[in-house]
PDB file of C-alpha atoms in Angstrom:
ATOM      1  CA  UNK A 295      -6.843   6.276   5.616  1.00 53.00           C
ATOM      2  CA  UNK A 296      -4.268   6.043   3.259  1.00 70.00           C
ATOM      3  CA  UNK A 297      -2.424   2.236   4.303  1.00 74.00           C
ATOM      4  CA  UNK A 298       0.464   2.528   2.453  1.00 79.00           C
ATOM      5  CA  UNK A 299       1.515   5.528   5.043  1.00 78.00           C
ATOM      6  CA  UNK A 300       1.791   2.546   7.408  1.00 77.00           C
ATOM      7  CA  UNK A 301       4.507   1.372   5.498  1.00 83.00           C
ATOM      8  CA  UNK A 302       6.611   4.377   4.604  1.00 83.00           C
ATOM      9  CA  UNK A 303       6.448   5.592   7.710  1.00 84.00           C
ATOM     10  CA  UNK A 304       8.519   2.996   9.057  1.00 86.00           C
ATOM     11  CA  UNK A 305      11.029   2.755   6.222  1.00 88.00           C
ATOM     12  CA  UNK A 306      13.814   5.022   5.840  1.00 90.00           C
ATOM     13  CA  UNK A 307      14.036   7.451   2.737  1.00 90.00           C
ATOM     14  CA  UNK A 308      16.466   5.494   1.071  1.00 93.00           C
ATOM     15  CA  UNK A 309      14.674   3.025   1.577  1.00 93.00           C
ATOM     16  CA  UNK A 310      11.488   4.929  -0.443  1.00 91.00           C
ATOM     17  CA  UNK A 311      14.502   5.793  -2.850  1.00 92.00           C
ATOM     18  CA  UNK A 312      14.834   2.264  -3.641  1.00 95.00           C
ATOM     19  CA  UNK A 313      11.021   1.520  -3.943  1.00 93.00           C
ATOM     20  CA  UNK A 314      11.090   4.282  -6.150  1.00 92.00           C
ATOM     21  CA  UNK A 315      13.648   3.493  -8.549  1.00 94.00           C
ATOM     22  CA  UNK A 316      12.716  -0.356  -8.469  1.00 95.00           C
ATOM     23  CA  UNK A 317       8.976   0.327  -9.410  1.00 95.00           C
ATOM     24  CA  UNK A 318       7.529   0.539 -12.315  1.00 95.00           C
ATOM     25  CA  UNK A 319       5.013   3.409 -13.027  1.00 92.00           C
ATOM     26  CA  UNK A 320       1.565   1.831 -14.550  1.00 94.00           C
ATOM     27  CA  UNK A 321      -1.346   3.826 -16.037  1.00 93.00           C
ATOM     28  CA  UNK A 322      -4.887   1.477 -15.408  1.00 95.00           C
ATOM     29  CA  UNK A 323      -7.945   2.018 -17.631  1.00 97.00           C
ATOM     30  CA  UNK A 324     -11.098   1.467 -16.286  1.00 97.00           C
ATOM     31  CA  UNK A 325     -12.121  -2.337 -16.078  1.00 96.00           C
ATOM     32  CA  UNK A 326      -8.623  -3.248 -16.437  1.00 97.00           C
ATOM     33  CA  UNK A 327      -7.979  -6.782 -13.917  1.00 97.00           C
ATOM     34  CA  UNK A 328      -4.906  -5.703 -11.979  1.00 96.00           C
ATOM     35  CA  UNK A 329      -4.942  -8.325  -9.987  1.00 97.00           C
ATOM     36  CA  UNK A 330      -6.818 -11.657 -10.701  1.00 96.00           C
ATOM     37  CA  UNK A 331      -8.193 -14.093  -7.987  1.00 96.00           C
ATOM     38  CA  UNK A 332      -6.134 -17.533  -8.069  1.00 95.00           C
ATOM     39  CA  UNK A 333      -3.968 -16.381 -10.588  1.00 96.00           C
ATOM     40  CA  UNK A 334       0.103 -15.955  -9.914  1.00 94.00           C
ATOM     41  CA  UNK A 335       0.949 -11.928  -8.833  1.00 93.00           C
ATOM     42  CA  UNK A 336       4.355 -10.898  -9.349  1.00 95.00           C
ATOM     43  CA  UNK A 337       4.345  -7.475  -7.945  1.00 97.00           C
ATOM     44  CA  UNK A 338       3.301  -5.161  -4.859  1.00 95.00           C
ATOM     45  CA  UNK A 339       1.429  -1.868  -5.993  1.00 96.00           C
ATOM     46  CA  UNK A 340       1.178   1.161  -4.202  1.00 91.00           C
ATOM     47  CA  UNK A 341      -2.142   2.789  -5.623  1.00 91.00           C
ATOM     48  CA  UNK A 342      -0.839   6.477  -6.487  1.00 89.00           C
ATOM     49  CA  UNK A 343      -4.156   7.591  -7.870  1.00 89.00           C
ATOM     50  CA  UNK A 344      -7.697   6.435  -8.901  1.00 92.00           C
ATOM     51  CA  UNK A 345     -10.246   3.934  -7.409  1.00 94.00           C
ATOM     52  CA  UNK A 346     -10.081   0.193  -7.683  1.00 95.00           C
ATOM     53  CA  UNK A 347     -12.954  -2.674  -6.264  1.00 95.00           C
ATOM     54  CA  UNK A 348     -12.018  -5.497  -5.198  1.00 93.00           C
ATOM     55  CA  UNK A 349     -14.307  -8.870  -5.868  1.00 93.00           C
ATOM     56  CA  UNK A 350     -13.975 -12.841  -5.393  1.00 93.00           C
ATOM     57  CA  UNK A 351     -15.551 -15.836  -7.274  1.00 92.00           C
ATOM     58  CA  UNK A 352     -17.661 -16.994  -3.828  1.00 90.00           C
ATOM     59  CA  UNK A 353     -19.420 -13.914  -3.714  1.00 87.00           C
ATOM     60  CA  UNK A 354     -20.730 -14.373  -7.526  1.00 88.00           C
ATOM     61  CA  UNK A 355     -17.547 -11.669  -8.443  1.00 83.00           C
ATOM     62  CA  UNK A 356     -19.157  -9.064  -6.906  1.00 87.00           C
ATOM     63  CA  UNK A 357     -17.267  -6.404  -5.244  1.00 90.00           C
ATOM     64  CA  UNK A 358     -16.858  -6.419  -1.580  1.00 87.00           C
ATOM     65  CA  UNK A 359     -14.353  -3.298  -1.566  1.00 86.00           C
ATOM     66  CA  UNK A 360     -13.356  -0.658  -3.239  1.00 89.00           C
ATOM     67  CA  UNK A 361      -9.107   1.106  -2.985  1.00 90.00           C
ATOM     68  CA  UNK A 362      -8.164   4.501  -3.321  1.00 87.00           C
ATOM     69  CA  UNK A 363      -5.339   6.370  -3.759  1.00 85.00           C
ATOM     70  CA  UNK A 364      -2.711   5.495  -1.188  1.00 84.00           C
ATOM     71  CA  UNK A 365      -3.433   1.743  -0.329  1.00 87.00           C
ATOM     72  CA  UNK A 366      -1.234  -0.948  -0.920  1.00 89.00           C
ATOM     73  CA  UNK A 367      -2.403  -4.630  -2.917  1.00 93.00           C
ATOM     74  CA  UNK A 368      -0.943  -7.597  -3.303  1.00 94.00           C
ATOM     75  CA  UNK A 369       1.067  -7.888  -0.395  1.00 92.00           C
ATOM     76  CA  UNK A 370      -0.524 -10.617   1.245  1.00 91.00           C
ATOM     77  CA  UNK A 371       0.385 -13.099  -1.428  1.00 93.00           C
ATOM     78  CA  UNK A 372       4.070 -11.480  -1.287  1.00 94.00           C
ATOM     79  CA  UNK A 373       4.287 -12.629   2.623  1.00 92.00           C
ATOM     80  CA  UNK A 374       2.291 -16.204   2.117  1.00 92.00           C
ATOM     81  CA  UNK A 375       3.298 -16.919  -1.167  1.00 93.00           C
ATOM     82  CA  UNK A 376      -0.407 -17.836  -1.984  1.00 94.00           C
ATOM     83  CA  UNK A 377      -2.406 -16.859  -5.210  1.00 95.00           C
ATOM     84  CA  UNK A 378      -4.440 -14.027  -4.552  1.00 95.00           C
ATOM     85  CA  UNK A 379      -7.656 -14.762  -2.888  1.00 93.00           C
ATOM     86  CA  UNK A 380      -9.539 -11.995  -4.881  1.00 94.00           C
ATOM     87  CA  UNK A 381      -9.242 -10.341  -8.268  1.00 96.00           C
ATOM     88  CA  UNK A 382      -8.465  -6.406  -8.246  1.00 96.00           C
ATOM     89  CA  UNK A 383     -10.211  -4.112 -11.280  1.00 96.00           C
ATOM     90  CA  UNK A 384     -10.047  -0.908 -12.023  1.00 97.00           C
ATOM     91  CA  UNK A 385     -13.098   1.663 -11.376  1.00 96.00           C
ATOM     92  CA  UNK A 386     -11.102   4.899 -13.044  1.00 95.00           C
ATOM     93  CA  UNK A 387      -8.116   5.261 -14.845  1.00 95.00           C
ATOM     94  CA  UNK A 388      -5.456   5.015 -12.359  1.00 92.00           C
ATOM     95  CA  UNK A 389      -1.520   4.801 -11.701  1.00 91.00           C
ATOM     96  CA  UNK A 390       0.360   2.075  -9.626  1.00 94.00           C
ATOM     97  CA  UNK A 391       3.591   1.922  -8.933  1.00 94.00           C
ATOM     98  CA  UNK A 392       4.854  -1.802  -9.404  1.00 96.00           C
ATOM     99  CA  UNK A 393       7.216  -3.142  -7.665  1.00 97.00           C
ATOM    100  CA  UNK A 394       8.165  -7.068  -8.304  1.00 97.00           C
ATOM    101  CA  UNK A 395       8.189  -9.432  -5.739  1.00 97.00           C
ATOM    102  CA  UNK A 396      11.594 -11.009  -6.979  1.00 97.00           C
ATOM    103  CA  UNK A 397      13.548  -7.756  -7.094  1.00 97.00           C
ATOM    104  CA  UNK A 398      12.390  -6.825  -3.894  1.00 97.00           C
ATOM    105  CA  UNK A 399      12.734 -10.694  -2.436  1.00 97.00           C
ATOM    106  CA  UNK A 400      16.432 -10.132  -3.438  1.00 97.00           C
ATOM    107  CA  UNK A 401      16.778  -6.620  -2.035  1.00 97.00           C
ATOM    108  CA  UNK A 402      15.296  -8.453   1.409  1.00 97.00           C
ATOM    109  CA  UNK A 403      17.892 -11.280   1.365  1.00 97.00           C
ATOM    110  CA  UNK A 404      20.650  -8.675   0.777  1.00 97.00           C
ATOM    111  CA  UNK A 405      19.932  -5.472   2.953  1.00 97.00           C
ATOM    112  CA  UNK A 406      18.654  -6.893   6.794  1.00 96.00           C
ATOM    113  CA  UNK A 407      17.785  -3.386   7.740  1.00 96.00           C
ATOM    114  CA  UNK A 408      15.808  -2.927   5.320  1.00 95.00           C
ATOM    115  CA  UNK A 409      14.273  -6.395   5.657  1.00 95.00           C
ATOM    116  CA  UNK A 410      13.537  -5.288   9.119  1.00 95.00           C
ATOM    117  CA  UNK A 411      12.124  -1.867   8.815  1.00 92.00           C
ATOM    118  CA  UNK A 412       9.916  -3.534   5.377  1.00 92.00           C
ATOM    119  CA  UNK A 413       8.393  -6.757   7.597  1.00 93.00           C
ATOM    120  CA  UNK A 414       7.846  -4.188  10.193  1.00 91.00           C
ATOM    121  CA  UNK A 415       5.784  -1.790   8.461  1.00 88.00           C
ATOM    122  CA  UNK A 416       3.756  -5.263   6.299  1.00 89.00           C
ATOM    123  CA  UNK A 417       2.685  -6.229  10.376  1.00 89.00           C
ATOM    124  CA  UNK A 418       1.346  -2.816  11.068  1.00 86.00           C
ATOM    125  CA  UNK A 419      -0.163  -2.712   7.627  1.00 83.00           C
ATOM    126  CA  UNK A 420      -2.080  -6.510   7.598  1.00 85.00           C
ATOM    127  CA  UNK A 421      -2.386  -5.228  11.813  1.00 84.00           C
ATOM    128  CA  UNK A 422      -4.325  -2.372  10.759  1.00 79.00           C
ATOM    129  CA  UNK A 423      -6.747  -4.249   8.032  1.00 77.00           C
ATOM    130  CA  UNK A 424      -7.539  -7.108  10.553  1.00 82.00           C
ATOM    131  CA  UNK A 425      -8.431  -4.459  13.181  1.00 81.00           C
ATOM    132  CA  UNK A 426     -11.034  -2.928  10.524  1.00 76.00           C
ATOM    133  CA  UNK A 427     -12.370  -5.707   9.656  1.00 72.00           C
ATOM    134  CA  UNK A 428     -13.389  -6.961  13.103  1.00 77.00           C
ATOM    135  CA  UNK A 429     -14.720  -3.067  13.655  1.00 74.00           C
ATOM    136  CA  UNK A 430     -16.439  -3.800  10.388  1.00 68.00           C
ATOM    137  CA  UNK A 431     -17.827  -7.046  11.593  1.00 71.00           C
ATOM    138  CA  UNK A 432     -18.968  -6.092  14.960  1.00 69.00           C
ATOM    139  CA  UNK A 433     -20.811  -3.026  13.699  1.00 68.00           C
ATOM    140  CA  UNK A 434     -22.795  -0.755  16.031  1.00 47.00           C
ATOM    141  CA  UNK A 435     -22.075  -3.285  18.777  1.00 47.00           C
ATOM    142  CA  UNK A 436     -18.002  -2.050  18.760  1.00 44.00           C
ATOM    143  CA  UNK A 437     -17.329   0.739  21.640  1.00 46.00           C
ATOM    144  CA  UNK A 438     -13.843   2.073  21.250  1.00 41.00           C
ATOM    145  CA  UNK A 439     -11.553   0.997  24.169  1.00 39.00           C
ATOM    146  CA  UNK A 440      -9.083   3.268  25.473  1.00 38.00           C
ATOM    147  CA  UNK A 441      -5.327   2.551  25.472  1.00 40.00           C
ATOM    148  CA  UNK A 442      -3.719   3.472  28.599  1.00 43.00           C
ATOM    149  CA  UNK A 443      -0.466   3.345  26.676  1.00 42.00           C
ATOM    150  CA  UNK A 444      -0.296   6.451  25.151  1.00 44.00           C
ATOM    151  CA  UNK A 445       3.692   6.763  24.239  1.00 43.00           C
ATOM    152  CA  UNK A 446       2.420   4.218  22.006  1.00 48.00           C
ATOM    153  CA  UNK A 447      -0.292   6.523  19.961  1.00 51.00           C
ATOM    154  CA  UNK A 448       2.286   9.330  20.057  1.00 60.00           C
ATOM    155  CA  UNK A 449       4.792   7.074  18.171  1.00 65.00           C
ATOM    156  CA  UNK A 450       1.659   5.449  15.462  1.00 71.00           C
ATOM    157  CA  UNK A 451       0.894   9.327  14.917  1.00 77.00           C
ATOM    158  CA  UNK A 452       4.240  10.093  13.771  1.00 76.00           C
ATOM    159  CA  UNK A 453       4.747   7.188  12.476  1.00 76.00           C
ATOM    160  CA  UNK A 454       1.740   7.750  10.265  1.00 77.00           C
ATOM    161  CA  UNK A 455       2.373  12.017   9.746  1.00 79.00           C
ATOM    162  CA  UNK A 456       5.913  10.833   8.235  1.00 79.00           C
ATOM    163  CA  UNK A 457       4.558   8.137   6.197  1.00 77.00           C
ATOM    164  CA  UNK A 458       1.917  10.995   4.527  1.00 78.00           C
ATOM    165  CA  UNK A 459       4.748  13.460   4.043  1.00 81.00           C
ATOM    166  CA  UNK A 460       6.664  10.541   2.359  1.00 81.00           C
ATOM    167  CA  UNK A 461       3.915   9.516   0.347  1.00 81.00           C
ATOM    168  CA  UNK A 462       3.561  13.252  -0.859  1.00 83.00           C
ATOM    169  CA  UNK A 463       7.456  13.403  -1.557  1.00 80.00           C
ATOM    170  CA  UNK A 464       7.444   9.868  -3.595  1.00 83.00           C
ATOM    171  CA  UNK A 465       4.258  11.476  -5.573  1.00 81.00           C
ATOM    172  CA  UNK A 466       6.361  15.046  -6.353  1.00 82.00           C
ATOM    173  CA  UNK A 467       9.687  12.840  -6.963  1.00 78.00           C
ATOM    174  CA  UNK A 468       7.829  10.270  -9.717  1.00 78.00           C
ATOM    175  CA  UNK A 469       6.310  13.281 -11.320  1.00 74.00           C
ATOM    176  CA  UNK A 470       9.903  14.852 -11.627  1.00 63.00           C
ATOM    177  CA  UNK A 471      11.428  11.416 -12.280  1.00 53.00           C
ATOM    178  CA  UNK A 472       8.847  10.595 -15.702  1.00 48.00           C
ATOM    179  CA  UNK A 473       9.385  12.525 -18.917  1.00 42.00           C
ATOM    180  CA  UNK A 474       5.409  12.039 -19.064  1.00 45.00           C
ATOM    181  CA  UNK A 475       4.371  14.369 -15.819  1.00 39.00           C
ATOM    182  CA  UNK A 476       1.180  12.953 -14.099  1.00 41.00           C
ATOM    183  CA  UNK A 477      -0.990  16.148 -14.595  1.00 45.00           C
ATOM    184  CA  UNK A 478      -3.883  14.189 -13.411  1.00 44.00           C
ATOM    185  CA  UNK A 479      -2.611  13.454 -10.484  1.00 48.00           C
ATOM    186  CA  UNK A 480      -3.444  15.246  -7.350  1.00 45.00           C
ATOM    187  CA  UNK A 481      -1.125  15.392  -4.081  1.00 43.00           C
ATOM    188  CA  UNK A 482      -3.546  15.791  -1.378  1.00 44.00           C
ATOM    189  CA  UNK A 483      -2.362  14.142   2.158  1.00 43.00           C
ATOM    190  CA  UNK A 484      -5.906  14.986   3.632  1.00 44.00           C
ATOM    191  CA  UNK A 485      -7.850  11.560   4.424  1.00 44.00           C
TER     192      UNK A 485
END
């Protein structure tokens, strides 16, 4: 699934207006260190296309995940304000969007709706990649539990449908927005 629908599914489109015009569009060749374990990271990036693994020094730097199109890195040293715990390469050639972590600290402090909706979606996000890993972890011994509270999944599946037709608008609107179009890139919402 593609995590950063978590996120703009709760924001607002102005609020994906802003993201957009804050970022920074960046192209990634392959073996390119977009992220680097214990190392300062001064932006969030929304992975609009391409494949990225994901390794740390304990593990001999060998990967232990790979990132695709639509997930979201570098937000868990935005929230703690620790160095990254593992370094992030690039498989493919690839294009983030970038979005620093002091421009968007100082759109926080100034906009508390936005503040809101953004911390919001972050807890559903790091929510959601906890929750995998301790599927992950427990293997063939997890049995899905049902949720007797199912307003709740009606409001995460619309949450999530508006955060894929978002993500698909924010891909059309960079391509518009760049005097180099992305002719690589494909907009496919399917997971």
């Amino acid at each position: 699934m593609k995590r950063v629908v978590f996120i703009l599914g709760v924001l607002e489109d102005e609020d994906v207006d802003w993201l957009i015009d804050a970022g920074q569009r960046r192209e990634l060749q392959p073996g390119e260190v977009l992220i680097r374990e214990g190392a300062a990271c001064d932006d969030i990036f929304l992975i609009l296309n391409g494949s990225l693994e994901v390794s740390v020094v304990a593990m001999g730097d060998q990967p232990i995940a790979q990132l695709a199109t639509g997930e979201v890195v570098g937000e868990m040293s935005f929230v703690d304000g620790q160095p990254p715990s593992a370094t992030v390469t690039a498989l493919e050639p690839g294009i983030v969007l970038a979005i620093s972590c002091s421009q968007l600290r100082h759109k926080l402090q100034q906009d508390m709706w936005f503040a809101s909706r953004f911390y919001r979606a972050l807890a559903i996000l790091l929510s959601s990649r906890l929750r995998s890993t301790v599927k992950h972890l427990q293997g063939e011994h997890w049995r899905p539990v049902t949720n007797p509270n199912d307003a709740g999944l009606d409001e995460m599946g619309d949450m999530l449908s508006m955060g894929n037709i978002r993500f698909d608008w924010m891909l059309k609107r960079l391509r518009n927005v760049n005097s180099n179009p992305w002719e690589e890139l494909e907009v496919d919402s399917a997971d």
